[in-house]
Coordinates of C-alpha atoms in Angstrom, one line a residue:
Chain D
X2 CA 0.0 0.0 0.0
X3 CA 3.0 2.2 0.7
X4 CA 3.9 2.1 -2.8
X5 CA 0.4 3.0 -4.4
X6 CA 0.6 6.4 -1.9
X7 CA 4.0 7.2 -3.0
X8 CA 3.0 6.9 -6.3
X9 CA -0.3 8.9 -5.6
X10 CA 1.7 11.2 -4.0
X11 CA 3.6 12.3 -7.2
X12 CA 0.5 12.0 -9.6
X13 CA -1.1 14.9 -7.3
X14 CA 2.1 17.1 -6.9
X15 CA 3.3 16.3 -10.3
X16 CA 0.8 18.4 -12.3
X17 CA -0.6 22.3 -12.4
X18 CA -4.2 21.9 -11.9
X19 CA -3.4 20.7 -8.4
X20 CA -1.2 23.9 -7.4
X21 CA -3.8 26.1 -8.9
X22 CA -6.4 24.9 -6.8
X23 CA -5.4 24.4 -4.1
X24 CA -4.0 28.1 -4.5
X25 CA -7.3 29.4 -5.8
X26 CA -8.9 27.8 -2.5
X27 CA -6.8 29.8 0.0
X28 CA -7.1 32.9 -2.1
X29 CA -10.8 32.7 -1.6
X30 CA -10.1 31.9 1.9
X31 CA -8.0 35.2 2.6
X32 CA -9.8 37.2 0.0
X33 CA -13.0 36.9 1.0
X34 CA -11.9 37.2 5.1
X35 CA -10.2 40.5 4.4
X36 CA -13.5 41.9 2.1
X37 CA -16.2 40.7 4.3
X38 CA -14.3 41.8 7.6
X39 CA -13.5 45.2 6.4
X40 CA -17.2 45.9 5.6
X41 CA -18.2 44.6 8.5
X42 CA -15.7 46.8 10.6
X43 CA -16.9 49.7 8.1
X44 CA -20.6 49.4 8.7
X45 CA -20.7 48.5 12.4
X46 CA -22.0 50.6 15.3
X47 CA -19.9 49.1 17.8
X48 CA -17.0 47.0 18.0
X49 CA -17.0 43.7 16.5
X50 CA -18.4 40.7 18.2
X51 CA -15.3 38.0 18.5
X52 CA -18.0 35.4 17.7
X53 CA -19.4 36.9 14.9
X54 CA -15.6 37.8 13.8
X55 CA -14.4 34.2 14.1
X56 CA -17.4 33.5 11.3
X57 CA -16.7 36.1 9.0
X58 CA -13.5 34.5 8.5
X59 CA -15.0 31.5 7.4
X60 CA -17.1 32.9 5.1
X61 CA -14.9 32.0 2.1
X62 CA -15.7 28.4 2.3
X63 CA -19.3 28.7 0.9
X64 CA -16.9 29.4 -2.4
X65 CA -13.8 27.3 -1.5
X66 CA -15.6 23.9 -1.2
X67 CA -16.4 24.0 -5.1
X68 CA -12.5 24.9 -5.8
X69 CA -11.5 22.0 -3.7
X70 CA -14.7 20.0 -4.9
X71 CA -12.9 20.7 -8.7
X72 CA -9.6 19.4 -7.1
X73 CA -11.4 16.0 -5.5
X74 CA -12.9 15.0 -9.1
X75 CA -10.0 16.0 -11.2
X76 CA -7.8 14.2 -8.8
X77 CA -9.6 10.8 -10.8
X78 CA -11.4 12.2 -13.8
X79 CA -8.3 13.7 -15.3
X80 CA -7.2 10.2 -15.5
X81 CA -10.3 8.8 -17.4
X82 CA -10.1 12.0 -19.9
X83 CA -6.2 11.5 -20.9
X84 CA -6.7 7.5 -20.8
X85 CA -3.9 7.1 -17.9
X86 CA -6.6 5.6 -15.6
X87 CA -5.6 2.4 -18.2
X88 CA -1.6 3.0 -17.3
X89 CA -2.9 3.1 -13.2
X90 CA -4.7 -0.1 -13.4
X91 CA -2.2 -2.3 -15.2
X92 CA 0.2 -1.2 -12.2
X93 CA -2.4 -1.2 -9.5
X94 CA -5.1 -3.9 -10.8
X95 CA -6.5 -4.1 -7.0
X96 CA -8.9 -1.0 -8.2
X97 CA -10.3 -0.4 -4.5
X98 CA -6.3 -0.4 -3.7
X99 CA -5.9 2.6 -6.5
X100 CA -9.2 4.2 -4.9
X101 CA -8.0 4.0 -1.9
X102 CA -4.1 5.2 -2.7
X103 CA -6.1 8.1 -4.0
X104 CA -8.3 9.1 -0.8
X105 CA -5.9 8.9 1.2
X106 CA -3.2 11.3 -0.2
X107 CA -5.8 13.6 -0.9
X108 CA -6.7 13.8 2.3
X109 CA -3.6 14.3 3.7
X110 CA -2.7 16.7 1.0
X111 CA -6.5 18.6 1.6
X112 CA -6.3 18.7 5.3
X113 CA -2.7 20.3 5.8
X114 CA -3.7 23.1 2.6
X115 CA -7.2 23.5 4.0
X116 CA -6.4 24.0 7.7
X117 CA -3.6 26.6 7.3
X118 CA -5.8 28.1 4.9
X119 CA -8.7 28.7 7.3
X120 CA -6.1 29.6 10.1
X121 CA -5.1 32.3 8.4
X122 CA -8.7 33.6 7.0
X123 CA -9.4 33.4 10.4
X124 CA -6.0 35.6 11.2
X125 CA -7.2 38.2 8.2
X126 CA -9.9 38.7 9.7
X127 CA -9.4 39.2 13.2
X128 CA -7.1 41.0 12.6
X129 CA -9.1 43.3 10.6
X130 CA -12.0 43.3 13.0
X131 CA -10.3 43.9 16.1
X132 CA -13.1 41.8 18.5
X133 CA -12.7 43.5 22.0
X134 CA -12.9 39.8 23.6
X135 CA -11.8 36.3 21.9
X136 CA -12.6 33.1 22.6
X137 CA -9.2 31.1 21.3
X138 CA -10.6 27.8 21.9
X139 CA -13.3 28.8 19.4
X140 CA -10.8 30.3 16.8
X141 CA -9.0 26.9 16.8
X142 CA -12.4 25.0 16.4
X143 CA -13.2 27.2 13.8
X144 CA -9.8 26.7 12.0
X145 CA -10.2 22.6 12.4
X146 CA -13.6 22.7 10.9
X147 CA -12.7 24.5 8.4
X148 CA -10.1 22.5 7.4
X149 CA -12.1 19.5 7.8
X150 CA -15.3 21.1 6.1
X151 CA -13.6 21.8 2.6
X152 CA -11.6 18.4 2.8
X153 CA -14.8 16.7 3.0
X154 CA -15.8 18.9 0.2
X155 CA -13.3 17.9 -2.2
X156 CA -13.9 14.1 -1.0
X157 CA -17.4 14.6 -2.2
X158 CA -15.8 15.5 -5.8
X159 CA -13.0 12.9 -5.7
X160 CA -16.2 10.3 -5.1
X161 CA -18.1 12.4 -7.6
X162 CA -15.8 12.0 -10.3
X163 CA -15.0 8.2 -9.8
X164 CA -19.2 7.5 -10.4
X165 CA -19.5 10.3 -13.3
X166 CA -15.7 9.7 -14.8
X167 CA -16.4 13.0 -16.8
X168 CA -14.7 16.3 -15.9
X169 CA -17.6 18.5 -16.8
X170 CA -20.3 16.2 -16.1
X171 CA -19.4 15.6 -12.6
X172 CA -18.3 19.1 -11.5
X173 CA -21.9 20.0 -12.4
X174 CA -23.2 17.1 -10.3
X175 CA -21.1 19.0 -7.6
X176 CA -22.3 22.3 -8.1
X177 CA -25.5 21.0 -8.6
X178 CA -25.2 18.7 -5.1
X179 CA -23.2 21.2 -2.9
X180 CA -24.7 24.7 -3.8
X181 CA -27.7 24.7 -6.1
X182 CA -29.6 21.7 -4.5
X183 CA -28.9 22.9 -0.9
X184 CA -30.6 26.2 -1.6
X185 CA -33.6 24.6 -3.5
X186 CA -34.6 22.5 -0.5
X187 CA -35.6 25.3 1.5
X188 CA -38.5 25.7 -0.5
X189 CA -40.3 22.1 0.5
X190 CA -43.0 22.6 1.9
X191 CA -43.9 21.3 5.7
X192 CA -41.7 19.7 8.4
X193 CA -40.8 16.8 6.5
X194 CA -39.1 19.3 3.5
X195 CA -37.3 21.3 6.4
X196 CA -35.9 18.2 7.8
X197 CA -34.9 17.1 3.9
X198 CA -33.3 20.7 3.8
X199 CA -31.4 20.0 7.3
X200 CA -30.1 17.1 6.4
X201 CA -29.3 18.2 2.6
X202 CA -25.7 18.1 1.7
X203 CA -23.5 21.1 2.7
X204 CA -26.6 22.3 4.4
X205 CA -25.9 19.8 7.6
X206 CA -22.0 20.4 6.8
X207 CA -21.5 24.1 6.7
X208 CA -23.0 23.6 10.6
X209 CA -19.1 23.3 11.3
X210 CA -18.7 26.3 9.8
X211 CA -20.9 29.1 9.3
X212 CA -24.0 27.2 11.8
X213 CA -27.4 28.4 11.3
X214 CA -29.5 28.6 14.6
X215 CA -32.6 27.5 12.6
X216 CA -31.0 23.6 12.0
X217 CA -31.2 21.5 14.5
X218 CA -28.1 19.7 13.8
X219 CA -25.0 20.6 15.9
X220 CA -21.1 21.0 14.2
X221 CA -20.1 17.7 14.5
X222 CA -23.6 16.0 13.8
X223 CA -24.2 18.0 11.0
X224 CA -20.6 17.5 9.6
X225 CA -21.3 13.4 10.6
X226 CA -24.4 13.7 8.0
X227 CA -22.6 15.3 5.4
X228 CA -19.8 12.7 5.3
X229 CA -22.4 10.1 5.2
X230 CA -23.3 11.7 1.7
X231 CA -19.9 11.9 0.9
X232 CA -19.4 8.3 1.7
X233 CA -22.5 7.5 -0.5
X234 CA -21.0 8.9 -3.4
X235 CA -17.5 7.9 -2.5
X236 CA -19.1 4.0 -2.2
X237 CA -21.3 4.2 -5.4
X238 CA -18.2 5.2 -7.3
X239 CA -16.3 2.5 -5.7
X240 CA -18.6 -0.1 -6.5
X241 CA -19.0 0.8 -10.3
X242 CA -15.1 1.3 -10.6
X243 CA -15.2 -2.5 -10.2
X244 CA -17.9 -3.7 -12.0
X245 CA -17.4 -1.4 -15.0
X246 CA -14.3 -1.6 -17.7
X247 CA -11.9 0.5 -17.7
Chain T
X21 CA 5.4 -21.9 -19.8
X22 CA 2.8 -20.3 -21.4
X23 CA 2.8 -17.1 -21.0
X24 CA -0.5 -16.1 -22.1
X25 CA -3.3 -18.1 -22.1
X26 CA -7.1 -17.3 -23.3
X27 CA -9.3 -20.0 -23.0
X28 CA -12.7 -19.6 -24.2
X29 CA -12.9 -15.6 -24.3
X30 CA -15.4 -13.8 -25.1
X31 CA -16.5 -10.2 -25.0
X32 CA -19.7 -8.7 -25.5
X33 CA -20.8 -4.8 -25.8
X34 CA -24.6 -4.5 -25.6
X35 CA -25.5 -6.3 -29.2
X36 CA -21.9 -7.2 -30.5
X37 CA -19.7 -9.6 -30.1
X38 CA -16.4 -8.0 -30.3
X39 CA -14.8 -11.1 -29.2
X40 CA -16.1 -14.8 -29.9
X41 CA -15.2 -17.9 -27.8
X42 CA -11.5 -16.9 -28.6
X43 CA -8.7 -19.5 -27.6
X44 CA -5.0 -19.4 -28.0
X45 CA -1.7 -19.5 -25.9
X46 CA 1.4 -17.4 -26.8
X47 CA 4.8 -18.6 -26.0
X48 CA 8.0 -17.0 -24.5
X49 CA 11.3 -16.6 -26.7
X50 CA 9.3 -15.2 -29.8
X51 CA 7.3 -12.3 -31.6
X52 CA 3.9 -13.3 -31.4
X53 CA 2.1 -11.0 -34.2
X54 CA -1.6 -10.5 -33.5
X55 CA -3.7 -9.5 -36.8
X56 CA -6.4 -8.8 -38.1
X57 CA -8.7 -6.1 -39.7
X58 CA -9.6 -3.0 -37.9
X59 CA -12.5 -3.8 -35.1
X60 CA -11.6 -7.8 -35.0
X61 CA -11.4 -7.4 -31.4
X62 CA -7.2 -6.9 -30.9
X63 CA -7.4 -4.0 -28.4
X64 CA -10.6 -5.5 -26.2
X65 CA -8.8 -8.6 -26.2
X66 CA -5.7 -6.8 -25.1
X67 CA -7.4 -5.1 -22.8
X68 CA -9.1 -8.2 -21.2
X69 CA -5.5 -9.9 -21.2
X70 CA -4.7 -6.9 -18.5
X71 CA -8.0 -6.9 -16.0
X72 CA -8.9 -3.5 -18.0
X73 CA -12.5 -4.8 -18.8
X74 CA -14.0 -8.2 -17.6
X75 CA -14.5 -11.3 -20.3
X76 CA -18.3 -11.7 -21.1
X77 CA -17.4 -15.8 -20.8
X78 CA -14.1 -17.6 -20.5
X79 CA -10.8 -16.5 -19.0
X80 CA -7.2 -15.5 -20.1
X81 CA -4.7 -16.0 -17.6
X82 CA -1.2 -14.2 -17.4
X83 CA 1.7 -16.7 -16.2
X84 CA -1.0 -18.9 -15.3
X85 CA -2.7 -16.3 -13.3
X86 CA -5.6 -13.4 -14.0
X87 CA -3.7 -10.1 -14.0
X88 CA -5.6 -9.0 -11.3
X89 CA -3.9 -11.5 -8.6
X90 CA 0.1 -10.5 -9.6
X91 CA 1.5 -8.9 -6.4
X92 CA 3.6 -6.7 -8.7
X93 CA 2.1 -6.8 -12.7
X94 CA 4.8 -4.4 -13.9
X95 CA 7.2 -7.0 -13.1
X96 CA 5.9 -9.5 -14.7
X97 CA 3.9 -7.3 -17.7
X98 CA 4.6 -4.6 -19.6
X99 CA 1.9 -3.2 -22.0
X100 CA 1.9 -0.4 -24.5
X101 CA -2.2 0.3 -25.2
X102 CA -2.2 3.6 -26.3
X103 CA 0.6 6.2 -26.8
X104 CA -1.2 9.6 -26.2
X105 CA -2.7 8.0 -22.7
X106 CA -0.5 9.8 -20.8
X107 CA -1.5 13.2 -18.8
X108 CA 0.1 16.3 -20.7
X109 CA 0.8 18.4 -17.6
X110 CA 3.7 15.5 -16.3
X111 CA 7.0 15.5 -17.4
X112 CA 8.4 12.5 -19.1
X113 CA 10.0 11.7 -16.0
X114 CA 7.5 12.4 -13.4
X115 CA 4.9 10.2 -15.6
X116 CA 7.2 7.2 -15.4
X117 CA 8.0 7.8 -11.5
X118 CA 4.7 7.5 -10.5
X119 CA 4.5 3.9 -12.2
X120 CA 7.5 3.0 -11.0
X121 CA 6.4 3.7 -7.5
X122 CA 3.1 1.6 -7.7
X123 CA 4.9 -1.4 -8.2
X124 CA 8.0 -0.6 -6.0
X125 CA 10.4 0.1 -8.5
X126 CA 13.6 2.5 -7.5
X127 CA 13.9 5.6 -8.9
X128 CA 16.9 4.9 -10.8
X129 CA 15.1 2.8 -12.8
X130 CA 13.1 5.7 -14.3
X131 CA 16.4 6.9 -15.8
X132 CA 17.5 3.8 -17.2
X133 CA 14.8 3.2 -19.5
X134 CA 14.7 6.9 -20.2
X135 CA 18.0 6.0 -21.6
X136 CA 17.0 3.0 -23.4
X137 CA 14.3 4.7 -25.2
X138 CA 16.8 7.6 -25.9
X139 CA 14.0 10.4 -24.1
X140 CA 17.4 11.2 -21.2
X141 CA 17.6 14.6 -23.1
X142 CA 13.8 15.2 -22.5
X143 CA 13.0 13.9 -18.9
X144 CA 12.0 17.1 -17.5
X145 CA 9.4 18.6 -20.5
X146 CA 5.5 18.1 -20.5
X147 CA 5.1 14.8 -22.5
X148 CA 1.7 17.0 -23.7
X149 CA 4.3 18.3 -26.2
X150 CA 6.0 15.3 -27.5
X151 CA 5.4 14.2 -30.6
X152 CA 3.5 10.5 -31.6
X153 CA 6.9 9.1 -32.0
X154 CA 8.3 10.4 -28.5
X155 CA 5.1 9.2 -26.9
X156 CA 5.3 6.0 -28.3
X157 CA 9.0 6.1 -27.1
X158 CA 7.7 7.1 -23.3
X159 CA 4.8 4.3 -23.6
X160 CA 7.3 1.7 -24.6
X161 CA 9.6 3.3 -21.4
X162 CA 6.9 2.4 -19.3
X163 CA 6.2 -1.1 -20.7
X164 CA 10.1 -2.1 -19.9
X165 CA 10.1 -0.3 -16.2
X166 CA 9.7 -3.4 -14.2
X167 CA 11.7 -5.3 -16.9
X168 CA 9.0 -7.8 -17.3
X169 CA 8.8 -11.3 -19.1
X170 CA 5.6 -10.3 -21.2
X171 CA 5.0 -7.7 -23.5
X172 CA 2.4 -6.4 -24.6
X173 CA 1.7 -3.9 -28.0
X174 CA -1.2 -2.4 -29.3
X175 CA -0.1 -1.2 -32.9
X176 CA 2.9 0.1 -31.5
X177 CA 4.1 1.3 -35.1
X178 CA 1.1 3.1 -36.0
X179 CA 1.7 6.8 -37.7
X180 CA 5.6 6.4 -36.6
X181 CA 8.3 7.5 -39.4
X182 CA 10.2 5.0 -40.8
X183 CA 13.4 5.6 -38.1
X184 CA 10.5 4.8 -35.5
X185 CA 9.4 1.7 -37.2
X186 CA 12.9 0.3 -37.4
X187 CA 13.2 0.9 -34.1
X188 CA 10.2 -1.0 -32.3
X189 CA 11.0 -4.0 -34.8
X190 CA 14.6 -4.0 -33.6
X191 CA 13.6 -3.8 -30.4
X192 CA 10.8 -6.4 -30.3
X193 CA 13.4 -8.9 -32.0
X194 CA 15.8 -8.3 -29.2
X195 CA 13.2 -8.8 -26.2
X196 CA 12.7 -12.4 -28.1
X197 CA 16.0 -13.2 -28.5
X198 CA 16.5 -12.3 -24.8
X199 CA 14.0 -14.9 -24.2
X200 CA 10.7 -12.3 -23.4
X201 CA 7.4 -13.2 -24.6
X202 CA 6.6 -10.6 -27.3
X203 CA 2.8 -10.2 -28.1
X204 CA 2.1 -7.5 -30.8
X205 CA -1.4 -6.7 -32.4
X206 CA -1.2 -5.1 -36.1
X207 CA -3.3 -4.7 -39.1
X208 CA -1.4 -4.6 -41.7
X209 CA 0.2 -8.5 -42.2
X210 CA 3.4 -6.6 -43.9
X211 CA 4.4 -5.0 -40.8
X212 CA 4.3 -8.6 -39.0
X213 CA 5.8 -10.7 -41.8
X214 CA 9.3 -8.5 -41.0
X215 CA 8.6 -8.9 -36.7
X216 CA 7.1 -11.9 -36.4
X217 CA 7.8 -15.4 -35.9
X218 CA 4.4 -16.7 -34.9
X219 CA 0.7 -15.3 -36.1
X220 CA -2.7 -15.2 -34.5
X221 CA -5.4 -14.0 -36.5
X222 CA -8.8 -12.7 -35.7
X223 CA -11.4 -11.7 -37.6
X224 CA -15.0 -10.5 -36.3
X225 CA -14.0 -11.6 -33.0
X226 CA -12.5 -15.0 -33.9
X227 CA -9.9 -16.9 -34.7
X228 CA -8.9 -17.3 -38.4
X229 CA -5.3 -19.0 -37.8
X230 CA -3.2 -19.1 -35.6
X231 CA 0.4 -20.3 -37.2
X232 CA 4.1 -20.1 -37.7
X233 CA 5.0 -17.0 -40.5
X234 CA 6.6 -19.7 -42.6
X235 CA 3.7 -22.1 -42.0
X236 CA 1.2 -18.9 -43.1
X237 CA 3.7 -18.0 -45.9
X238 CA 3.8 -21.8 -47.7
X239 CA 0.3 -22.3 -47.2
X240 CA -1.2 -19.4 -48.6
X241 CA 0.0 -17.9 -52.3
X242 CA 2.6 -19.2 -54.2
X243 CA 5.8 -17.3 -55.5
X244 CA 6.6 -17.4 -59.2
X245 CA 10.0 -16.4 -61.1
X246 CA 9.9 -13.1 -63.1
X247 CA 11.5 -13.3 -66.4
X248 CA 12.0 -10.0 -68.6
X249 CA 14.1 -10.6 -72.2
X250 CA 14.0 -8.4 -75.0
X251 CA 12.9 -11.8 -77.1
X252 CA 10.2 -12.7 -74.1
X253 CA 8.2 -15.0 -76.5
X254 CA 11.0 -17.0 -77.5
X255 CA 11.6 -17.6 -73.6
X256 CA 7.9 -18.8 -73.3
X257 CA 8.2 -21.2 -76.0
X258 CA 11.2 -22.0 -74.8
X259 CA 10.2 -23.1 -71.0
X260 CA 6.4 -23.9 -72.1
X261 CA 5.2 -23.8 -68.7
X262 CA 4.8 -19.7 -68.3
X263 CA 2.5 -17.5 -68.0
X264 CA 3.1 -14.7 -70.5
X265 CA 2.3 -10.9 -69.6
X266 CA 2.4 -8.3 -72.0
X267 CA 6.1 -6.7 -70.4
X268 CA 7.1 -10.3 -68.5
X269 CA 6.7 -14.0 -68.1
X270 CA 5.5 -15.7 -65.0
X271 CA 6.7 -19.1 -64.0
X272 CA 5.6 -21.2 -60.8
X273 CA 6.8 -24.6 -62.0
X274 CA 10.3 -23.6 -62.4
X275 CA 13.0 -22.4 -60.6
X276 CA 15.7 -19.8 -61.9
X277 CA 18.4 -22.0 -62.1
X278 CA 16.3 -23.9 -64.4
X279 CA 15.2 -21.2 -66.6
X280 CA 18.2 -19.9 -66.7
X281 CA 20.2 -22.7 -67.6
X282 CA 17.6 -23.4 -70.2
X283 CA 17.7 -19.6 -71.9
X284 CA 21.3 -19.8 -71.9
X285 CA 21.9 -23.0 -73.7
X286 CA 19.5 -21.2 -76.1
X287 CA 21.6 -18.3 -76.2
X288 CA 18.9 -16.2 -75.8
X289 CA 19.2 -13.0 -73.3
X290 CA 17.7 -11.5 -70.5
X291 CA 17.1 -8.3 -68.6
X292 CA 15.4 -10.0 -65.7
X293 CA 15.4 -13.6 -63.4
X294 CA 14.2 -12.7 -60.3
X295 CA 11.9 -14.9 -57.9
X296 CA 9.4 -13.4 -56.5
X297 CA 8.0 -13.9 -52.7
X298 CA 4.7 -15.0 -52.4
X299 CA 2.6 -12.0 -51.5
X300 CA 1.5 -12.2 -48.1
X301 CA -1.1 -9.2 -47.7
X302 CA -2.7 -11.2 -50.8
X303 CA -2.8 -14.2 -48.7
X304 CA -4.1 -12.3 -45.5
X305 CA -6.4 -10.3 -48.0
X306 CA -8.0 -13.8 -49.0
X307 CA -8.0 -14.8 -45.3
X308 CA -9.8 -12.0 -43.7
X309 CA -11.9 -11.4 -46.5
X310 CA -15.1 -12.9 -45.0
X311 CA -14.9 -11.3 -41.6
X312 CA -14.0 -7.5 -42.9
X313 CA -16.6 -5.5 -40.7
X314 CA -16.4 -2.6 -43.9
X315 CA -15.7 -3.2 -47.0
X316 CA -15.3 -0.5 -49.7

């Protein structure tokens, strides 16, 4: 197994798309921080709320989980558009052993780039807001969920784009599943179409986040749901990579 | 021991039958030329061979094993499918690291076939810019990183320049003669004729032959002498058993010593004696014919 990750390992740090995502992420990250904290220091009475501070720096991951979403399913769908999947399955013919190799180092890879990425969002804009009182406990939370949040994000696309095997097709599925969707499920009518809504994708993930106070699921539960859709699609994927030719 | 063994295969795609109850066993030490028409069912075969897509019915084992079940396949296969496979944003040498890895192959490796293939100069550009030739070059890199017992070539010549061509023959005659098992699909039968010792020929899915070269060679056409004199009809009268052409005279029951001998005692001279091999894309034409999937 050691071998498939170091081999994984170069595959992802080997080519641009992987750099420029992951580099488009944090930018979004900071960006976004420094822009929403400003005009939130700008249009404020009083000072800023460390609470309400520690959010605003987050706010980039509403737009960061589709760049890191684009990373997940490129990180196997690249290798069905250029025909290399072939070259990875003559070396690595155990395909839940290639699936696998894959998940992991983008994981690891997603986690380290994702955590320092909402650290310092979180920095930006704490630094910009100047909160009177802070919590640090909560800024570290914040930072680990953050980090976790958009690595489960680009999971979701990695899974994605081993069911849909098609760059285009399944970063619309991802859009579509992560952001459109989501939003569209608000409008179900009745209890039962709030609970759908709650439990919907990002919806019960972002609770890590950016929680709303109108779901009833808390960070960790609601992160705990949305990796139970991510392991859906991660499992569908799996199962067709094996049944299905190559 | 067999290196290859299908028993049985077959292949199926919705409504066709790209391969048909396909049986044969190819054997270490020689090139093992695999022909026939375009959409006979070489690559799915191929592909099957490797675990790339599942048999419909029967089995092909590699070293009397699927592929799926060798602990490390490079070491034991290499394959060349397609050239262009290959992600453009790698380098050259990046690409083949990340193979080597997955089957726990040093580094250093990577550089010696990089040599081999005579890519050492390039090992750091984007193999998106290499051209067919180069790829093919990096493809066949790959195949020989685990320096396995089996090879394995989809068309490897296909759109190469004739420096290219001259190489993969060269090369697939030296893995032989280093005692390798050289498998090697093609559709053109003039192309194997120069690589290969033994044929396998499929047609619509199935078997048509499967043969020595010579064996293919004696049984299908026959070869004939050429004779070209400035007093031609003379010479047919003469040996009696030709077939005369308005610039030429054809012979199949003679050979050139005998025709010459005869002409000379005759005193009769001539511009051309020349025997000529027995056309083998005729013979493959005449083969195939029936199981062409277009014909124009």
């Amino acid at each position: 197994m050691i071998d498939i990750l170091r081999s994984e390992w170069t595959k992802i740090r080997s080519v641009r798309s992987t750099v420029w995502t992951l580099a488009v992420t944090a930018l979004l990250m900071l960006g976004i921080a420094a822009l929403i904290g400003a005009a939130a220091k700008g249009s404020a009475d009083g000072p800023v709320p460390g609470e309400q501070a520690v959010m605003l720096g987050l706010t980039g991951t509403m737009f960061a989980s589709l760049s890191m979403a684009t990373l997940g399913v490129l990180v196997i769908s690249s290798e069905y558009r250029t025909g290399g999947i072939r070259t990875s399955l003559m070396a690595v013919p155990k395909r839940l052993r290639l699936l696998t190799g894959k998940i992991v180092v983008f994981t690891a890879v997603a986690l380290v780039v994702c955590t320092v990425a909402s650290a310092a969002s979180l920095a930006v804009a704490l630094a910009i807001t100047q909160p009177p009182s802070l919590d640090m406990g909560a800024v570290v939370k914040a930072a680990v969920g953050g980090g976790l949040y958009l690595t489960a994000c680009g999971l979701f696309g990695l899974g994605l784009g081993t069911l849909v095997r098609h760059t285009p097709g399944a970063i619309v599925t991802a859009i579509a599943l992560m952001l459109v969707l989501p939003q569209l499920t608000s409008a179900l009518p009745g209890q039962w179409g709030d609970t759908v809504s709650d439990y919907f994708t990002t919806n019960a993930g972002q609770q890590i986040v950016l929680p709303r106070a109108d779901n009833p699921l808390g960070p960790w539960s609601g992160l705990g749901v949305y990796l139970a859709w991510v392991a859906a699609a991660m499992i569908s994927g799996a199962v067709l990579l094996r049944r299905r030719d190559a | 021991m067999t290196a290859i063994r299908a028993t049985n295969l077959s292949k199926r795609y919705g409504g066709t039958l790209a391969v048909a109850d396909l049986s044969f066993e190819v054997e270490p030490g020689q090139v093992t030329g695999f022909l026939g028409p375009n959409g006979a069912g070489k690559s799915t075969t191929m592909r099957m061979i490797l675990g790339l897509d599942r048999p419909s019915s029967g089995s092909v084992l590699v070293d009397g094993r699927p592929y799926e079940e060798l602990r490390h396949p490079l070491r034991k296969v290499g394959a060349l499918l397609d050239a262009k496979a290959v992600h453009g944003g790698r380098s050259a040498y990046n690409h083949l690291l990340a193979i080597a890895q997955s089957n726990g192959l040093p580094a250093a490796r990577v550089d010696e076939v990089l040599e081999t293939v005579g890519l050492r100069e390039v090992r750091r550009r984007r193999v998106g810019g290499f051209s067919l030739g180069m790829s093919q070059r990096l493809g066949i890199a790959a195949a020989l990183l685990g320096d396995p017992e089996i090879l394995i070539f989809d068309e490897p010549v296909n759109g190469l320049d004739p420096d290219g061509i001259l190489w993969i023959r060269t090369l697939m005659r030296d893995l032989a003669a280093q005692g390798r098992t050289v498998f090697v699909s093609s559709h053109l039968m003039s192309e194997m004729a120069q690589t290969a010792d033994h044929l396998i020929v499929i047609g619509k899915g199935r078997l048509i032959a499967d043969t020595s070269v010579r064996e293919f060679i004696g049984r299908s056409s026959q070869g004939y002498v050429r004779v070209r004199s400035p007093r031609l009809a003379e010479v047919a009268e003469l040996v009696k058993v030709g077939d005369l052409h308005p610039d030429h005279l054809r012979v199949t029951a003679m050979s050139t010593l005998e025709i010459g001998t005869l002409t000379a005692r005759a005193g009769i001279p001539l511009e051309e004696l020349t025997y000529v091999q027995p056309s083998l894309e005729a013979a493959y034409m005449e083969l195939t014919k029936d199981s062409l999937e277009f014909t124009s």
